[in-house]
Coordinates of C-alpha atoms and ligand atoms in Angstrom, one line a residue:
M20 CA 105.0 107.3 99.2
L21 CA 105.6 108.9 96.1
M22 CA 102.2 110.2 94.3
M23 CA 101.4 111.3 90.5
Q24 CA 98.6 113.5 89.3
L25 CA 96.2 112.2 86.6
N26 CA 95.2 114.0 83.3
D27 CA 92.0 113.9 85.8
G28 CA 93.5 115.9 88.9
T29 CA 93.5 112.9 91.1
H30 CA 96.6 111.6 92.6
I31 CA 98.1 107.4 92.3
P32 CA 100.4 106.5 94.6
A33 CA 103.8 105.8 92.1
V34 CA 103.4 102.4 92.2
G35 CA 101.2 99.6 93.2
F36 CA 100.4 96.1 93.9
G37 CA 99.6 93.5 91.2
V38 CA 97.1 90.4 92.5
F39 CA 96.8 88.8 88.9
L40 CA 97.0 84.5 89.5
I41 CA 96.6 84.8 93.0
P42 CA 94.1 83.3 94.2
N43 CA 90.6 84.0 96.4
D44 CA 91.1 81.6 99.0
G45 CA 92.9 83.6 101.6
E46 CA 96.1 83.7 99.7
T47 CA 95.3 87.5 98.0
Y48 CA 94.1 88.4 101.3
E49 CA 97.6 87.6 102.7
A50 CA 99.4 88.8 100.0
V51 CA 97.2 92.3 100.0
L52 CA 97.4 92.8 103.4
N53 CA 101.0 91.8 103.1
A54 CA 101.8 94.3 101.0
L55 CA 99.4 97.1 103.1
K56 CA 102.2 96.1 105.8
A57 CA 105.3 96.8 103.7
G58 CA 103.9 100.6 102.6
Y59 CA 102.0 99.8 99.8
R60 CA 98.7 102.2 99.2
H61 CA 98.0 101.3 96.0
I62 CA 96.5 97.3 95.0
D63 CA 95.6 96.9 90.8
T64 CA 92.9 94.0 91.0
A65 CA 90.8 93.5 88.1
A66 CA 86.6 91.8 88.3
A67 CA 88.6 89.3 85.7
Y68 CA 91.1 88.0 88.2
M69 CA 88.0 86.5 90.1
N70 CA 90.0 88.4 93.7
E71 CA 87.8 91.4 94.5
S72 CA 87.0 89.8 97.5
D73 CA 90.2 89.5 98.9
V74 CA 91.2 92.3 98.5
G75 CA 88.2 94.0 99.9
K76 CA 88.8 92.2 103.2
A77 CA 92.2 93.0 103.3
V78 CA 91.8 96.7 102.6
R79 CA 89.4 96.9 106.1
D80 CA 90.8 94.5 108.2
S81 CA 94.4 96.5 107.6
G82 CA 92.9 99.5 109.5
I83 CA 94.1 102.3 107.5
P84 CA 91.8 104.5 105.9
R85 CA 89.9 103.5 102.8
E86 CA 91.0 106.8 101.6
E87 CA 94.4 106.3 102.1
I88 CA 94.4 103.6 100.1
F89 CA 94.1 103.7 95.9
I90 CA 92.3 100.6 94.4
T91 CA 92.2 99.9 90.4
S92 CA 89.8 97.2 89.3
K93 CA 89.1 96.3 85.6
L94 CA 85.7 95.1 83.6
W95 CA 86.1 91.8 81.7
I96 CA 84.9 92.0 77.9
Q97 CA 82.4 90.0 79.0
D98 CA 80.7 92.6 80.4
Y99 CA 81.0 95.4 77.4
G100 CA 78.0 97.1 76.3
Y101 CA 77.1 99.9 78.4
E102 CA 74.0 97.8 80.0
A103 CA 76.0 94.8 81.2
A104 CA 78.8 97.5 82.4
T105 CA 76.5 99.2 84.5
K106 CA 76.1 96.1 86.4
A107 CA 79.5 95.0 86.8
I108 CA 80.7 98.3 87.7
Q109 CA 77.9 97.0 90.6
T110 CA 79.5 93.3 91.0
S111 CA 82.7 95.2 91.1
L112 CA 81.9 97.7 94.0
H113 CA 80.2 94.6 95.8
N114 CA 82.3 92.2 95.3
L115 CA 85.2 94.6 96.7
N116 CA 82.5 96.0 99.0
M117 CA 83.4 99.4 98.5
D118 CA 81.3 102.4 97.8
Y119 CA 83.5 103.5 95.3
I120 CA 87.0 102.7 93.5
D121 CA 89.4 104.8 92.6
L122 CA 90.0 103.7 89.2
Y123 CA 88.2 101.2 86.5
L124 CA 90.0 99.9 83.7
L125 CA 88.9 98.5 80.2
H126 CA 90.6 95.8 80.6
Q127 CA 90.7 94.4 76.5
P128 CA 90.4 97.1 73.9
Y129 CA 88.2 94.1 71.9
S130 CA 84.2 94.1 71.6
D131 CA 81.4 97.0 72.7
V132 CA 84.2 99.4 74.0
L133 CA 82.0 102.5 73.1
G134 CA 79.4 101.2 75.0
A135 CA 81.2 100.0 77.6
W136 CA 83.3 103.4 78.6
K137 CA 80.0 105.3 78.2
A138 CA 79.1 102.9 81.0
L139 CA 82.5 104.2 83.2
E140 CA 82.1 107.4 82.5
E141 CA 78.8 107.3 83.8
A142 CA 79.6 105.5 86.9
K143 CA 82.3 108.7 87.6
A144 CA 79.8 111.2 87.5
D145 CA 77.4 109.6 90.0
G146 CA 80.7 108.7 92.1
F147 CA 81.3 105.3 91.7
I148 CA 84.5 105.8 89.8
K149 CA 86.6 108.1 90.6
S150 CA 89.1 107.9 87.2
I151 CA 88.8 106.0 84.4
G152 CA 90.8 104.4 82.1
I153 CA 92.0 101.6 79.7
S154 CA 94.3 98.4 78.8
N155 CA 95.8 96.7 76.4
M156 CA 95.6 99.5 73.8
T157 CA 98.6 99.8 71.3
P158 CA 98.8 102.9 69.2
K159 CA 96.5 101.4 66.8
F160 CA 93.7 99.9 69.2
Y161 CA 94.2 104.2 71.1
N162 CA 94.0 105.9 67.7
E163 CA 90.8 103.9 67.1
F164 CA 88.8 104.6 70.2
V165 CA 89.9 107.1 72.1
P166 CA 89.0 110.6 69.9
Q167 CA 85.1 108.9 69.6
F168 CA 85.3 108.9 74.0
A169 CA 83.9 112.3 75.4
T170 CA 86.2 111.8 78.3
K171 CA 89.9 111.0 77.9
P172 CA 91.0 108.5 80.4
S173 CA 93.5 108.7 82.5
V174 CA 95.9 105.7 82.2
N175 CA 96.8 103.0 79.9
Q176 CA 97.7 99.8 81.9
V177 CA 100.2 97.9 79.3
E178 CA 102.9 95.8 79.2
F179 CA 105.9 97.2 79.7
N180 CA 109.2 96.8 81.5
P181 CA 112.8 97.4 80.5
Y182 CA 112.6 95.1 77.3
F183 CA 109.5 96.8 75.9
Q184 CA 109.6 100.3 76.7
Q185 CA 106.4 101.4 74.2
Q186 CA 108.1 103.8 72.7
A187 CA 105.0 104.1 70.5
L188 CA 102.3 104.7 72.5
R189 CA 104.3 107.4 74.9
E190 CA 104.2 109.4 71.4
T191 CA 100.3 108.5 70.8
M192 CA 99.4 109.4 74.1
K193 CA 101.4 112.6 75.2
A194 CA 99.0 115.2 74.2
D195 CA 96.2 113.5 75.7
G196 CA 98.6 113.6 78.9
V197 CA 97.7 109.7 79.8
K198 CA 100.4 107.4 82.4
I199 CA 100.9 104.2 81.7
A200 CA 101.0 101.7 84.3
A201 CA 103.4 98.9 83.5
W202 CA 101.8 94.9 84.0
A203 CA 105.0 92.6 84.0
P204 CA 107.3 95.6 85.3
L205 CA 109.4 93.0 86.2
G206 CA 109.4 91.0 82.6
Q207 CA 107.1 88.4 84.7
G208 CA 110.3 87.2 86.1
N209 CA 112.1 86.9 82.6
E210 CA 115.0 85.2 83.9
A211 CA 117.4 86.6 80.9
L212 CA 116.4 90.2 82.0
F213 CA 117.5 89.3 85.3
K214 CA 120.6 89.1 83.9
E215 CA 121.2 91.8 82.3
E216 CA 125.0 93.2 82.6
V217 CA 123.8 97.0 82.5
L218 CA 121.1 96.2 85.7
V219 CA 123.4 93.5 87.5
Q220 CA 126.3 96.5 88.0
L221 CA 123.6 99.4 89.3
A222 CA 122.4 96.8 91.4
E223 CA 125.8 96.0 92.8
K224 CA 126.3 99.6 93.1
Y225 CA 123.3 101.0 94.7
H226 CA 123.5 97.8 96.9
K227 CA 119.5 96.9 96.0
N228 CA 118.4 94.1 94.1
V229 CA 117.7 94.0 90.0
G230 CA 114.0 94.1 90.7
Q231 CA 114.7 96.7 92.6
V232 CA 116.5 98.5 89.9
I233 CA 114.1 97.6 87.5
L234 CA 111.5 99.4 89.3
R235 CA 113.2 102.7 90.2
F236 CA 114.1 102.8 86.1
E237 CA 110.3 103.0 85.4
I238 CA 109.4 105.0 88.5
Q239 CA 111.7 107.6 87.5
E240 CA 110.5 107.3 84.0
G241 CA 107.0 108.1 84.9
I242 CA 105.2 104.8 84.7
I243 CA 103.4 103.3 87.4
P244 CA 105.1 99.8 88.0
L245 CA 102.1 97.3 89.7
P246 CA 104.6 94.5 91.0
K247 CA 102.9 91.3 91.9
S248 CA 104.4 88.8 94.3
V249 CA 103.4 86.3 96.7
T250 CA 106.7 86.2 98.7
P251 CA 106.9 88.4 101.4
S252 CA 110.3 89.6 101.1
R253 CA 109.3 90.4 97.2
I254 CA 106.7 92.3 98.4
E255 CA 108.8 94.4 101.0
G256 CA 111.8 94.6 99.0
N257 CA 109.9 96.1 95.6
I258 CA 108.2 99.0 97.2
D259 CA 111.7 100.0 99.0
I260 CA 112.8 101.8 96.0
F261 CA 113.0 105.0 97.2
D262 CA 116.0 106.0 98.7
F263 CA 118.6 105.9 96.1
E264 CA 118.4 107.0 92.1
L265 CA 119.3 106.6 89.0
S266 CA 121.5 109.1 87.3
E267 CA 120.3 110.3 83.5
A268 CA 123.8 108.3 82.1
E269 CA 122.6 105.5 83.8
M270 CA 118.9 105.5 82.8
D271 CA 120.0 105.8 79.4
A272 CA 122.2 103.0 79.7
I273 CA 118.9 100.9 80.6
R274 CA 116.9 102.5 77.8
T275 CA 119.1 100.4 75.4
L276 CA 117.7 97.3 76.5
D277 CA 114.2 98.2 74.7
K278 CA 113.9 95.7 72.3
G279 CA 110.9 97.9 71.1
K280 CA 107.9 94.9 71.2
G281 CA 106.9 92.5 74.1
N282 CA 105.0 89.3 75.1
H283 CA 101.6 89.4 74.3
D284 CA 100.4 90.9 71.4
P285 CA 97.0 93.1 71.5
E286 CA 96.8 93.0 67.8
A287 CA 97.5 89.4 67.0
P288 CA 95.0 88.1 65.0
G289 CA 91.7 86.8 66.9
V290 CA 92.9 87.6 70.7
G291 CA 89.5 89.3 71.1
D292 CA 87.8 86.2 70.0
Y293 CA 90.0 83.9 72.0
L294 CA 89.9 86.0 75.6
L295 CA 85.5 85.9 75.4
E296 CA 85.8 82.6 74.8
N297 CA 88.2 81.2 76.8
Y298 CA 87.7 83.4 79.9
K299 CA 84.3 83.5 81.0
I300 CA 84.1 84.9 85.0
H301 CA 79.9 84.4 84.9
E302 CA 77.2 82.7 83.4
Ligands
NDP409 P1 105.2 90.5 87.1 O1 106.1 91.8 86.4 O2 105.1 92.0 88.4 O3 106.1 89.6 87.2 C1 105.4 89.0 88.8 C2 106.6 87.3 89.0 O4 107.5 88.3 89.0 C3 105.9 86.3 89.8 O5 106.1 85.0 89.4 C4 106.7 86.9 91.4 O6 106.8 85.8 91.9 C5 107.8 87.6 90.6 N1 108.8 88.2 91.3 C6 108.0 89.8 91.8 N2 109.1 90.5 92.4 C7 110.0 89.9 92.0 C8 111.6 90.0 92.6 N3 111.8 90.5 93.3 N4 113.0 89.0 91.7 C9 112.7 88.4 91.2 N5 110.9 87.9 90.3 C10 110.1 88.3 91.3 O7 104.3 90.3 85.9 P2 102.9 90.3 86.6 O8 101.9 89.6 85.4 O9 102.3 89.9 87.2 O10 102.5 92.1 85.9 C11 102.0 92.7 87.1 C12 100.7 92.9 87.7 O11 100.0 93.8 86.9 C13 99.3 91.9 88.0 O12 99.5 91.1 89.3 C14 98.4 92.7 87.9 O13 97.9 93.0 88.4 C15 98.5 93.5 86.2 N6 98.5 93.0 85.1 C16 97.4 93.2 84.5 C17 97.2 92.6 83.1 C18 96.4 93.4 82.0 O14 96.1 92.9 81.2 N7 96.0 94.9 82.4 C19 98.0 91.7 82.1 C20 98.7 90.9 83.1 C21 99.2 91.9 84.6 P3 106.0 85.6 93.2 O15 105.0 85.9 93.3 O16 107.0 83.9 93.4 O17 107.2 86.0 94.4

């Protein structure tokens, strides 16, 4: 598996397996086991996905040494603020049944971000978390919060796919060396994206499917895609992207698909309050 170095010196597998919306009733367990068998060594979960325990169980039952698997999880906004976050990090460790998490992110850029970040920094210093990062931070949120952080984030996990290539954010974060991890790397299965002529032609040329061409594009852009699937053939296919290379002209052709905006706007009025009120992960 190709590894990328983060700005704190740690290494992250260049592709991760996403488990958003997969139930914690054995389905996540099954999907993660399939993913590990297919060769993924990076799993992306979150406290808010309520499936950390299935992820942890699959990792243990896989027989693969813990240190060979990279686990990302995320702090939910209900637990922002220093004290709540400190406690919630321990809850994630408990649910995963692990003694450290490789990467822990602030899932959303709202509420007491600074207090929550301080808790992440401390947990990193105490060895509970190896790397810390953020998610859904647009250039505006990044410029508001990150200059106030004592530690630079290693990763910003944001919506990214050929329709939304995050040019402004990449420019904003360049000096800090923050890597982008892509959620919705396949556009959440967006049919129009899968029918784009340039992608269809490249898939034919390289005897790959369109999903593989998209994910390969992202890797070559230095982005860490986190494709999600519960379908075994897709789980396997989405990581079988290391035996071909897109030329610079082909990369340029895919770059022209950028529409400059995604489906989710973290800056839309009321998003933070809506999430806080409607997604409660505990009492
Ligand atoms: P994806 O872009 O990964 O798309 C997943 C969808 O695409 C599923 O419906 C899946 O179907 C389908 N699919 C998977 N592979 C293929 C393929 N090769 N061809 C066609 N369709 C395919 O979207 P997600 O929203 O799941 O994002 C990925 C991960 O990012 C999440 O699982 C989560 O870990 C993370 N995430 C983080 C967010 C954040 O706020 N930080 C927000 C959203 C996601 P099926 O499963 O039926 O095969």
